[in-house]
XYZ file of C-alpha atoms in Angstrom:
694
model
C 0.000 0.000 0.000
C 0.949 3.647 -0.325
C 0.972 5.969 2.701
C 1.622 9.619 1.864
C 1.884 12.038 4.777
C 2.392 15.797 4.767
C 3.407 16.208 1.124
C 4.173 19.910 0.730
C 5.939 21.624 -2.144
C 8.542 24.294 -1.567
C 6.994 27.788 -1.805
C 8.306 30.172 -4.422
C 9.236 33.602 -3.079
C 6.229 34.979 -1.161
C 3.663 32.669 -2.805
C 2.051 29.832 -0.831
C 3.014 26.271 -1.746
C 1.029 24.751 -4.582
C 0.787 21.460 -2.656
C -0.075 21.957 1.009
C 0.033 19.051 3.494
C -1.448 16.330 1.272
C -1.969 13.037 3.117
C -3.771 9.935 1.925
C -3.585 6.166 1.639
C -3.890 3.845 -1.343
C -4.556 0.309 -0.189
C -3.438 -2.901 -1.802
C -5.988 -4.711 -3.908
C -7.818 -1.490 -4.752
C -7.653 1.123 -7.488
C -7.272 4.653 -6.104
C -7.865 7.785 -8.160
C -6.274 11.131 -7.337
C -8.743 13.642 -8.761
C -7.722 17.233 -9.431
C -9.133 19.902 -11.686
C -5.591 21.200 -12.305
C -3.417 18.411 -13.785
C -0.238 20.181 -12.695
C -1.199 19.768 -9.029
C -1.761 16.019 -9.226
C 1.454 15.629 -11.227
C 3.367 17.513 -8.565
C 1.916 15.263 -5.863
C 3.223 12.201 -7.703
C 6.640 13.809 -8.175
C 6.799 14.545 -4.442
C 5.785 10.958 -3.670
C 8.452 9.531 -5.962
C 11.143 11.921 -4.688
C 11.539 13.500 -8.090
C 11.056 16.992 -6.669
C 12.291 18.524 -3.400
C 9.739 19.465 -0.798
C 8.440 18.115 2.502
C 6.634 14.980 3.510
C 7.154 11.247 3.476
C 5.682 8.425 1.394
C 5.873 4.765 2.336
C 5.512 1.935 -0.155
C 4.589 -1.142 1.863
C 6.176 0.448 4.903
C 9.420 1.663 3.318
C 10.364 5.015 1.801
C 11.546 4.888 -1.778
C 15.154 5.736 -0.946
C 15.344 2.700 1.356
C 14.244 0.293 -1.384
C 17.232 -1.378 -3.023
C 15.631 -1.691 -6.455
C 12.744 0.811 -6.779
C 11.649 -0.433 -10.213
C 10.870 -3.831 -8.672
C 8.566 -2.221 -6.097
C 6.972 0.682 -7.998
C 6.097 0.768 -11.678
C 5.821 4.331 -12.949
C 4.167 5.893 -15.982
C 4.451 9.685 -15.851
C 4.051 10.476 -19.551
C 5.255 9.312 -22.925
C 7.862 6.555 -23.124
C 11.281 8.267 -22.871
C 12.971 6.159 -25.541
C 14.939 6.855 -28.686
C 12.440 7.174 -31.579
C 14.586 4.897 -33.790
C 14.625 2.042 -31.274
C 12.233 -0.861 -31.679
C 9.580 -1.745 -29.108
C 11.268 -5.032 -28.273
C 14.713 -3.419 -28.172
C 13.492 -0.791 -25.695
C 12.091 -3.416 -23.353
C 15.165 -5.664 -23.605
C 17.377 -2.694 -22.769
C 15.233 -1.931 -19.711
C 15.386 -5.607 -18.736
C 19.154 -5.262 -18.375
C 18.647 -2.056 -16.379
C 16.181 -3.770 -14.009
C 18.178 -6.978 -13.725
C 15.436 -9.251 -15.088
C 15.881 -11.854 -17.865
C 15.492 -10.668 -21.435
C 12.637 -13.141 -21.951
C 10.529 -10.947 -19.666
C 10.230 -8.441 -22.525
C 8.361 -10.944 -24.720
C 6.083 -11.891 -21.824
C 5.104 -8.292 -21.140
C 4.576 -7.611 -24.847
C 2.058 -10.432 -24.909
C 0.309 -9.094 -21.816
C -0.200 -5.599 -23.245
C -1.000 -6.824 -26.752
C 2.046 -5.467 -28.605
C 3.471 -8.727 -29.947
C 2.579 -7.816 -33.521
C 4.276 -4.402 -33.121
C 7.480 -5.538 -31.421
C 9.630 -4.573 -34.431
C 8.029 -1.138 -34.861
C 10.024 1.994 -34.078
C 9.004 4.061 -31.064
C 8.630 7.153 -33.220
C 5.898 5.501 -35.317
C 3.622 4.419 -32.442
C 0.207 5.986 -31.962
C -0.901 7.502 -28.679
C -2.702 4.356 -27.584
C 0.212 2.088 -28.501
C 2.616 4.396 -26.676
C 0.464 4.129 -23.549
C 0.511 0.342 -23.884
C 4.292 0.401 -24.159
C 4.506 2.689 -21.116
C 2.415 0.223 -19.134
C 4.681 -2.576 -20.356
C 7.732 -0.670 -19.107
C 6.027 -0.188 -15.725
C 5.167 -3.912 -15.473
C 8.582 -5.095 -16.654
C 10.082 -5.787 -13.208
C 6.761 -7.188 -11.868
C 6.221 -4.390 -9.294
C 3.659 -4.463 -6.502
C 2.597 -0.832 -6.958
C 1.633 1.054 -10.114
C 1.696 4.870 -10.170
C 0.338 6.449 -13.348
C -0.108 10.097 -14.237
C -3.190 10.752 -16.421
C -2.876 7.380 -18.193
C -6.017 7.833 -20.340
C -5.291 11.367 -21.523
C -6.038 11.769 -25.262
C -6.993 8.091 -25.570
C -10.090 6.774 -27.272
C -12.880 5.264 -25.185
C -11.856 1.768 -26.251
C -8.188 2.242 -25.330
C -9.140 3.875 -22.014
C -11.431 0.958 -21.147
C -8.650 -1.521 -21.967
C -6.164 0.369 -19.798
C -8.505 0.504 -16.815
C -9.213 -3.222 -17.228
C -5.455 -3.857 -16.983
C -5.226 -1.740 -13.833
C -8.194 -3.563 -12.339
C -6.579 -6.931 -13.085
C -3.372 -5.823 -11.374
C -5.326 -4.729 -8.293
C -7.261 -8.001 -8.167
C -3.953 -9.854 -7.976
C -3.142 -7.963 -4.770
C -1.267 -4.985 -6.210
C -1.723 -1.295 -5.456
C -2.834 1.073 -8.213
C -2.815 4.880 -8.015
C -3.634 7.026 -11.030
C -4.420 10.692 -11.522
C -7.257 12.137 -13.550
C -9.142 15.377 -14.016
C -12.420 13.693 -15.037
C -14.753 13.040 -12.058
C -16.873 10.591 -14.052
C -13.810 8.521 -14.924
C -12.761 8.450 -11.279
C -16.231 7.374 -10.087
C -16.547 4.753 -12.803
C -13.132 3.072 -12.621
C -11.743 3.570 -9.093
C -12.567 2.014 -5.744
C -11.565 5.116 -3.835
C -11.370 8.748 -4.928
C -9.136 11.374 -3.328
C -10.219 14.872 -4.340
C -7.579 17.586 -4.548
C -8.510 21.265 -4.735
C -6.116 24.207 -4.505
C -3.306 21.903 -3.442
C -5.187 20.335 -0.505
C -7.133 17.131 0.026
C -10.791 18.090 0.391
C -12.341 14.609 0.272
C -11.243 10.996 0.640
C -14.208 8.776 -0.211
C -15.291 5.467 -1.632
C -16.303 5.652 -5.261
C -20.005 5.163 -4.449
C -19.949 7.893 -1.807
C -18.039 10.165 -4.170
C -20.610 9.659 -6.921
C -23.424 10.382 -4.476
C -21.977 13.507 -2.888
C -19.745 15.023 -5.542
C -21.658 14.175 -8.708
C -25.277 14.939 -9.525
C -27.605 13.963 -12.378
C -28.091 16.318 -15.280
C -29.839 16.505 -18.614
C -27.383 16.789 -21.513
C -28.767 18.768 -24.470
C -27.329 19.492 -27.897
C -29.262 21.880 -30.116
C -28.481 24.357 -32.899
C -30.656 26.840 -30.979
C -28.883 26.413 -27.652
C -28.983 30.111 -26.758
C -32.749 30.322 -27.261
C -33.395 27.137 -25.297
C -31.139 28.414 -22.503
C -33.278 31.546 -22.191
C -36.542 29.580 -22.277
C -35.491 27.075 -19.595
C -34.122 29.818 -17.338
C -37.324 31.848 -17.682
C -39.567 28.880 -16.885
C -37.483 28.060 -13.806
C -37.782 31.635 -12.511
C -41.520 31.837 -13.166
C -42.265 28.461 -11.567
C -39.780 29.132 -8.714
C -38.096 25.801 -9.373
C -34.533 24.968 -8.345
C -33.231 24.429 -11.867
C -29.747 25.381 -13.008
C -28.990 25.755 -16.721
C -25.317 25.829 -17.736
C -23.945 26.728 -21.160
C -21.286 24.285 -22.320
C -18.925 24.517 -25.271
C -20.487 24.865 -28.701
C -24.211 24.130 -28.905
C -24.466 22.124 -25.688
C -26.447 22.743 -22.497
C -26.484 21.033 -19.116
C -29.638 21.275 -16.998
C -29.465 20.363 -13.301
C -32.681 19.792 -11.331
C -34.933 18.865 -14.233
C -35.777 15.807 -16.316
C -35.665 14.886 -19.977
C -39.477 14.909 -20.090
C -39.716 18.518 -18.856
C -36.930 19.746 -21.138
C -38.372 17.909 -24.121
C -41.827 19.359 -23.476
C -40.422 22.896 -23.311
C -38.511 22.419 -26.543
C -41.595 20.970 -28.278
C -43.848 23.823 -27.159
C -41.500 26.477 -28.536
C -40.428 24.594 -31.651
C -36.748 24.166 -30.699
C -34.884 21.470 -32.615
C -32.941 18.998 -30.429
C -30.038 16.855 -31.584
C -29.424 15.224 -28.211
C -31.492 14.795 -25.033
C -30.092 12.359 -22.461
C -29.682 11.818 -18.719
C -26.070 11.840 -17.485
C -24.021 12.067 -14.324
C -22.139 15.343 -14.478
C -19.543 17.094 -12.387
C -20.965 19.314 -9.701
C -18.716 22.060 -11.019
C -18.396 25.568 -9.610
C -21.445 27.086 -7.893
C -23.576 29.486 -9.943
C -23.166 33.258 -9.521
C -24.975 34.795 -6.518
C -27.573 36.590 -8.657
C -28.566 33.385 -10.436
C -28.344 30.968 -7.517
C -31.706 29.410 -6.594
C -33.259 30.267 -3.266
C -33.920 26.638 -2.293
C -31.476 23.894 -1.427
C -32.950 21.200 -3.605
C -29.592 20.862 -5.371
C -26.882 21.861 -2.913
C -23.241 22.445 -3.560
C -20.815 19.555 -2.961
C -20.130 20.768 0.584
C -23.848 20.810 1.493
C -24.353 17.479 -0.191
C -21.573 15.973 1.903
C -23.256 17.318 5.058
C -26.688 16.101 4.034
C -25.293 12.626 3.305
C -22.642 11.882 5.944
C -20.018 9.273 5.304
C -21.214 5.774 6.278
C -19.589 4.098 9.231
C -17.876 1.460 7.122
C -16.168 4.042 4.862
C -12.721 5.461 5.469
C -12.720 8.813 7.259
C -12.507 12.050 5.330
C -9.365 14.047 6.041
C -9.072 17.746 6.557
C -6.732 19.846 4.447
C -5.055 21.850 7.240
C -3.235 25.112 6.998
C 0.307 25.370 5.757
C 2.782 23.852 8.210
C 4.661 27.125 8.407
C 1.633 28.582 10.211
C 1.548 25.870 12.807
C -0.806 23.322 11.327
C -0.688 19.612 11.936
C 1.494 17.708 9.527
C -0.478 14.498 10.079
C -4.229 14.892 9.582
C -6.390 12.790 11.853
C -9.678 11.054 11.095
C -12.791 13.096 11.550
C -14.415 11.307 14.513
C -14.219 13.859 17.307
C -16.419 16.635 15.944
C -19.977 16.732 14.615
C -21.426 19.147 12.109
C -25.245 19.556 12.405
C -27.133 18.887 9.202
C -29.692 21.195 7.679
C -32.558 19.456 9.552
C -30.981 19.432 13.027
C -31.381 22.073 15.722
C -28.987 22.775 18.560
C -29.912 21.076 21.832
C -28.887 24.127 23.862
C -29.976 27.250 22.032
C -28.167 30.285 23.356
C -27.599 33.756 22.007
C -24.597 33.478 19.747
C -21.538 35.606 20.502
C -20.483 38.425 18.287
C -19.412 36.550 15.163
C -16.061 37.209 13.505
C -15.703 38.505 10.001
C -16.901 35.709 7.701
C -14.239 33.951 5.676
C -14.984 34.018 1.945
C -15.575 30.651 0.278
C -12.319 30.942 -1.646
C -10.161 31.602 1.413
C -6.857 29.810 1.605
C -6.216 27.372 4.474
C -3.982 29.955 6.175
C -6.749 32.592 6.040
C -9.275 30.093 7.364
C -7.007 29.271 10.289
C -6.544 32.966 11.080
C -10.315 33.429 11.133
C -10.667 30.458 13.480
C -8.092 31.912 15.859
C -9.982 35.229 15.917
C -13.249 33.440 16.614
C -11.549 31.474 19.374
C -10.349 34.599 21.124
C -13.762 36.275 20.944
C -15.541 33.172 22.168
C -13.179 32.955 25.122
C -14.077 36.519 26.246
C -17.856 36.128 25.689
C -19.977 35.289 28.802
C -21.093 31.664 28.993
C -23.056 29.628 31.550
C -21.756 26.102 31.070
C -19.581 23.910 28.880
C -22.532 22.877 26.684
C -23.160 26.508 25.848
C -19.529 26.941 24.793
C -19.708 23.835 22.636
C -22.915 25.081 20.974
C -21.299 28.432 20.273
C -18.262 26.745 18.721
C -20.485 24.551 16.537
C -22.601 27.491 15.309
C -19.781 29.736 14.118
C -20.472 30.852 10.553
C -16.866 31.230 9.425
C -16.341 27.640 8.319
C -15.047 27.347 4.816
C -16.558 24.975 2.307
C -13.548 22.665 2.481
C -13.858 22.360 6.295
C -17.540 21.465 5.947
C -16.723 18.715 3.456
C -13.976 17.202 5.571
C -15.321 17.971 9.070
C -11.926 17.099 10.520
C -10.545 18.017 13.934
C -10.025 21.713 14.416
C -7.330 23.389 16.518
C -9.909 24.859 18.935
C -7.743 25.019 22.051
C -4.877 27.373 22.455
C -2.883 24.810 24.424
C -2.862 22.234 21.625
C 0.760 21.201 20.864
C 1.958 21.925 17.360
C 3.251 19.006 15.309
C 6.687 19.376 13.755
C 7.087 19.934 10.063
C 7.219 16.808 7.909
C 10.697 15.663 6.935
C 12.266 17.222 3.845
C 12.127 15.369 0.538
C 15.544 14.938 -1.044
C 15.949 14.034 -4.696
C 18.252 11.041 -4.516
C 20.554 10.183 -7.424
C 19.457 7.427 -9.735
C 20.965 4.007 -9.492
C 22.984 2.576 -12.342
C 21.632 -0.441 -14.242
C 21.933 -3.743 -12.448
C 23.669 -5.138 -15.522
C 25.431 -2.058 -16.916
C 27.575 -3.754 -19.560
C 24.635 -5.666 -21.018
C 22.527 -2.514 -20.889
C 25.150 -0.463 -22.731
C 25.610 -3.102 -25.423
C 21.876 -3.200 -26.103
C 21.664 0.567 -26.030
C 24.474 0.998 -28.548
C 23.324 -1.793 -30.854
C 19.627 -0.962 -30.711
C 19.687 2.101 -32.992
C 21.102 2.432 -36.536
C 23.167 5.523 -35.703
C 26.288 3.531 -34.820
C 26.174 1.397 -37.952
C 25.638 4.423 -40.181
C 28.504 6.297 -38.508
C 30.941 3.410 -39.017
C 29.925 3.031 -42.664
C 30.307 6.765 -43.275
C 33.763 6.830 -41.640
C 34.972 3.902 -43.761
C 33.706 5.499 -46.975
C 35.274 8.892 -46.254
C 38.574 7.346 -45.132
C 38.831 5.223 -48.276
C 38.138 8.223 -50.513
C 40.671 10.440 -48.722
C 43.398 7.750 -48.824
C 43.018 7.373 -52.594
C 43.142 11.162 -53.101
C 46.195 11.544 -50.827
C 48.063 8.681 -52.550
C 47.496 10.326 -55.920
C 49.368 13.470 -54.845
C 52.383 11.431 -53.691
C 53.476 13.796 -50.886
C 51.763 12.102 -47.907
C 53.757 9.679 -45.707
C 52.442 6.148 -45.351
C 51.164 6.442 -41.735
C 48.946 9.398 -42.627
C 48.016 7.717 -45.883
C 46.697 4.591 -44.157
C 44.905 6.679 -41.516
C 43.404 8.997 -44.203
C 44.620 12.006 -42.217
C 45.383 15.072 -44.361
C 47.430 17.856 -42.846
C 44.456 20.212 -43.179
C 42.211 18.170 -40.864
C 42.686 18.518 -37.082
C 41.753 14.847 -36.599
C 41.307 11.879 -38.968
C 37.763 10.770 -39.855
C 38.110 7.622 -37.733
C 38.896 9.656 -34.605
C 36.005 12.044 -35.292
C 33.612 9.125 -35.814
C 34.737 7.419 -32.619
C 34.349 10.705 -30.725
C 30.827 11.118 -32.116
C 29.807 7.643 -30.968
C 31.327 8.339 -27.562
C 29.407 11.604 -27.260
C 26.188 9.841 -28.261
C 26.673 7.332 -25.440
C 25.810 9.951 -22.842
C 24.067 12.416 -25.131
C 21.265 9.937 -25.855
C 20.850 9.287 -22.131
C 20.043 12.946 -21.485
C 18.033 13.458 -24.671
C 16.014 10.226 -24.396
C 16.358 9.345 -20.680
C 15.311 5.694 -20.588
C 17.018 5.263 -17.202
C 15.221 8.276 -15.701
C 11.729 6.784 -15.873
C 11.665 5.813 -12.189
C 14.087 8.343 -10.662
C 13.880 11.436 -12.832
C 17.627 11.828 -13.443
C 20.276 10.084 -15.500
C 22.596 8.130 -13.177
C 26.247 9.114 -12.942
C 27.437 6.001 -11.172
C 30.855 4.524 -11.817
C 29.404 1.189 -12.920
C 27.571 2.803 -15.813
C 30.624 4.927 -16.670
C 32.923 1.906 -16.775
C 30.489 0.035 -19.013
C 30.334 2.972 -21.411
C 34.135 3.312 -21.420
C 34.549 -0.371 -22.275
C 31.968 -0.322 -25.069
C 33.328 2.958 -26.510
C 36.884 1.624 -26.450
C 35.830 -1.574 -28.222
C 33.937 0.434 -30.838
C 36.887 2.770 -31.365
C 39.345 -0.106 -31.770
C 37.011 -1.726 -34.277
C 36.769 1.487 -36.304
C 40.542 2.000 -36.215
C 41.265 -1.549 -37.361
C 38.643 -1.437 -40.122
C 40.012 1.860 -41.438
C 43.584 0.503 -41.610
C 42.539 -2.724 -43.297
C 40.155 -1.109 -45.777
C 42.561 1.698 -46.729
C 45.491 -0.699 -47.150
C 43.435 -3.069 -49.282
C 42.079 -0.266 -51.477
C 45.513 1.300 -51.981
C 46.977 -2.110 -52.819
C 44.283 -2.658 -55.465
C 44.521 0.823 -57.001
C 48.250 1.661 -56.799
C 50.013 -1.629 -56.151
C 52.183 -3.094 -53.419
C 54.794 -0.321 -53.356
C 52.376 2.164 -51.782
C 51.405 -0.110 -48.876
C 54.856 -1.333 -47.835
C 54.961 -1.123 -44.016
C 57.773 0.820 -42.311
C 60.073 -0.747 -39.741
C 58.469 1.010 -36.758
C 54.931 -0.080 -37.633
C 54.188 -1.575 -34.144
C 54.668 1.770 -32.386
C 52.770 3.604 -35.111
C 49.857 1.146 -34.845
C 49.770 1.528 -31.060
C 49.763 5.318 -31.420
C 46.917 5.106 -33.904
C 44.786 2.883 -31.677
C 45.419 5.065 -28.638
C 44.496 8.212 -30.571
C 41.142 6.829 -31.727
C 40.325 5.389 -28.290
C 41.294 8.628 -26.544
C 39.033 10.649 -28.856
C 36.154 8.282 -28.117
C 36.649 8.639 -24.369
C 37.008 12.416 -24.631
C 33.650 12.693 -26.409
C 32.030 10.368 -23.860
C 33.303 12.221 -20.788
C 32.572 15.656 -22.211
C 28.992 14.661 -23.047
C 28.576 13.219 -19.534
C 29.868 16.389 -17.888
C 28.005 18.899 -20.068
C 24.933 16.673 -20.732
C 24.961 17.228 -24.456
C 26.231 15.443 -27.544
C 27.145 18.748 -29.175
C 29.192 19.737 -26.120
C 31.053 16.430 -26.318
C 31.993 17.011 -29.959
C 32.954 20.621 -29.235
C 35.282 19.528 -26.424
C 36.815 16.906 -28.720
C 37.528 19.426 -31.498
C 38.918 21.927 -29.001
C 41.861 19.613 -28.298
C 43.616 19.832 -31.724
C 42.263 23.255 -32.694
C 42.764 25.272 -29.501
C 44.846 23.352 -26.980
C 47.498 21.775 -29.237
C 48.801 25.139 -30.559
C 49.024 26.396 -26.981
C 51.028 23.341 -25.910
C 53.304 23.591 -28.945
C 54.056 27.224 -28.183
C 54.787 26.387 -24.566
C 57.237 23.657 -25.564
C 59.093 25.780 -28.098
C 62.427 27.370 -27.349
C 65.608 26.129 -25.649
C 65.247 23.951 -22.599
C 67.840 23.622 -19.862
C 66.709 20.134 -18.929
C 65.078 17.389 -20.988
C 63.418 14.045 -20.279
C 66.157 12.070 -22.015
C 66.994 8.847 -20.194
C 63.598 8.660 -18.448
C 63.114 4.885 -19.068
C 66.461 4.101 -17.475
C 65.675 6.198 -14.409
C 62.258 4.534 -14.104
C 63.975 1.131 -14.237
C 66.319 2.150 -11.431
C 63.370 3.232 -9.267
C 61.430 0.003 -9.864
C 61.279 -2.377 -6.916
C 61.360 -5.429 -9.149
C 63.471 -6.346 -12.137
C 61.881 -5.433 -15.467
C 61.565 -8.126 -18.102
C 63.960 -7.960 -20.989
C 62.701 -5.588 -23.681
C 60.333 -3.625 -21.422
C 62.540 -0.544 -21.582
C 61.945 -0.337 -25.336
C 58.186 -0.218 -24.874
C 58.462 2.399 -22.137
C 60.595 4.540 -24.405
C 58.004 4.212 -27.168
C 55.248 5.297 -24.776
C 57.298 8.302 -23.668
C 57.921 9.329 -27.288
C 54.194 8.995 -28.011
C 53.245 11.181 -25.041
C 55.853 13.713 -26.101
C 53.762 14.464 -29.193
C 51.700 17.643 -28.643
C 48.351 16.134 -29.626
C 48.876 13.021 -27.488
C 49.994 15.060 -24.488
C 47.072 17.467 -24.835
C 44.545 14.653 -25.285
C 45.851 12.910 -22.167
C 45.535 16.121 -20.129
C 42.007 16.631 -21.455
C 41.004 13.100 -20.463
C 42.355 13.605 -16.951
C 40.516 16.920 -16.586
C 37.231 15.526 -17.938
C 37.444 12.465 -15.697
C 38.016 14.680 -12.658
C 35.068 16.875 -13.628
C 32.833 13.837 -14.104
C 33.785 12.420 -10.722
C 33.138 15.767 -9.052
C 29.692 16.067 -10.608
C 28.832 12.479 -9.673
C 30.049 12.876 -6.094
C 28.425 16.274 -5.537
C 24.985 14.858 -4.733
C 26.464 12.307 -2.329
C 28.366 15.027 -0.489
C 25.146 17.043 -0.149
């Protein structure tokens, strides 16, 4: 089950918080609807529950907060919007990638596809899915790790009636198996029709927590739905008849040519339309939202059709229903952070009379119906002080005076919760702060990264483009006859800062983290892209393997093409080819890692490529200028000095390899690239450790 207590958003400047002390429960085996006229409010409540937004309050999922759950995706399945996947990835590829992230077998993807009815579309790209199919895929992602709890934000928004019915049937099936389901909606009829319990949210506070039947009885009322091309004329006729007959009938103009009539019947409306010759295209009985009250000048004098607050008083909650909670004032003004059930106070109905009638004390200034909880509390405190100074004869008289105060707001009447009526009542502390915790890395990071890289055609197209450009450049350079063989095989003209293979490897490295931030598949349950070392190491390994593959393919393809076009003399290898090959492989791998780390630090693929190009274009000339000129001391003899400092005897021939590595690092571009990698790695570690330090 879900237990949310004291959820409060952080106020902005001098404005009150948009979510103020929201507390409710969603029990296992039942479908709970969070109803709010403003979708942004219900969305913010879910984000506070899931610790995706800082604020105050605590939410327990089967007795544990989310940050204490080792694998949140196995406890809570989340659908907050569209599926955050790369549009070129297939449906099955997306689920198999998330299987590696959740640590479940890859066969689970096919099982979930069959459950949600997407087996025939498993090879379709995410960018081609319709709205209904995208919602099915989102539900599949939420069910992938077989969670106990489902949390969905407006799951039926913009869906057809058939797709919405299918989705609610899936949620009902999950609840019948013992799971917990919580979804948000702005449609009262949908909440009453599909949920077992409805929690009503208004102005950031919980104003009602009812069973679906009680909600339909107290918050919804029957109406006559009319559609006519002469809606304005019929509106005037029905309003006039209601005024003349002194009937409690409310006529509301809807969008277009529609009317809603409360307090009448289809027979009466049809008779009026027939008498005056008004054409009707629709005349039906419906259950409609109670909606806002009519303006004061048009409000009927009788209470035949009361507002939701009066209806809740006239029909009190049955004894077997869960208690209705009060939306208290903001905690900063001393309200209770944990609302209590409404069992200690009694609000008299419209047909009851006080048992001890006494002259009421001088009433305080009435609170307007739209008063905020803080204003309502201030009015209560004023009334308390005046009641304390007024003469009274006994305790029953004081209780009658407190019950007859007219400054109750509509929300307090609906909830009838405990009121802070004594000045000595201890104030509860503020709820604990909500901290946005960093996301966890995939449980199988290497498998996840392999499926992520191989699941979209971008990598294959990049490798093919690099091979084609390198082959063309090598043929053009060999024709001129002035390019040395190492640059000829690498297809690296003097005019380019880096060879095409290094640029392609850097692009793929930048895409490794750039796609995570642009299409955050890992952020579905935590809101952020993880920066853990396990995910970084997996990306470094996959990028290095890709870079080595590109480098080897470029050498082989260029050598074979030059051998075919110009003969064997052009491709004769020099004597120092091992060191040149090692330098080439290190250059391509270093460029791939530089693009990866830069994209991870700056959260952008373009920033990763920009940082990669800055090395040969900006930093290498600076390093070359710094190394120019006479030097008093040099690094000559460094391998021998390193051998003398070694605690163990080096194998024979090791000094030659150390000397080759020193000569390679002495090159300006290699030295600058190494410094850039060290700086980017330090920046990445600082950004990943910053949240832990906080």
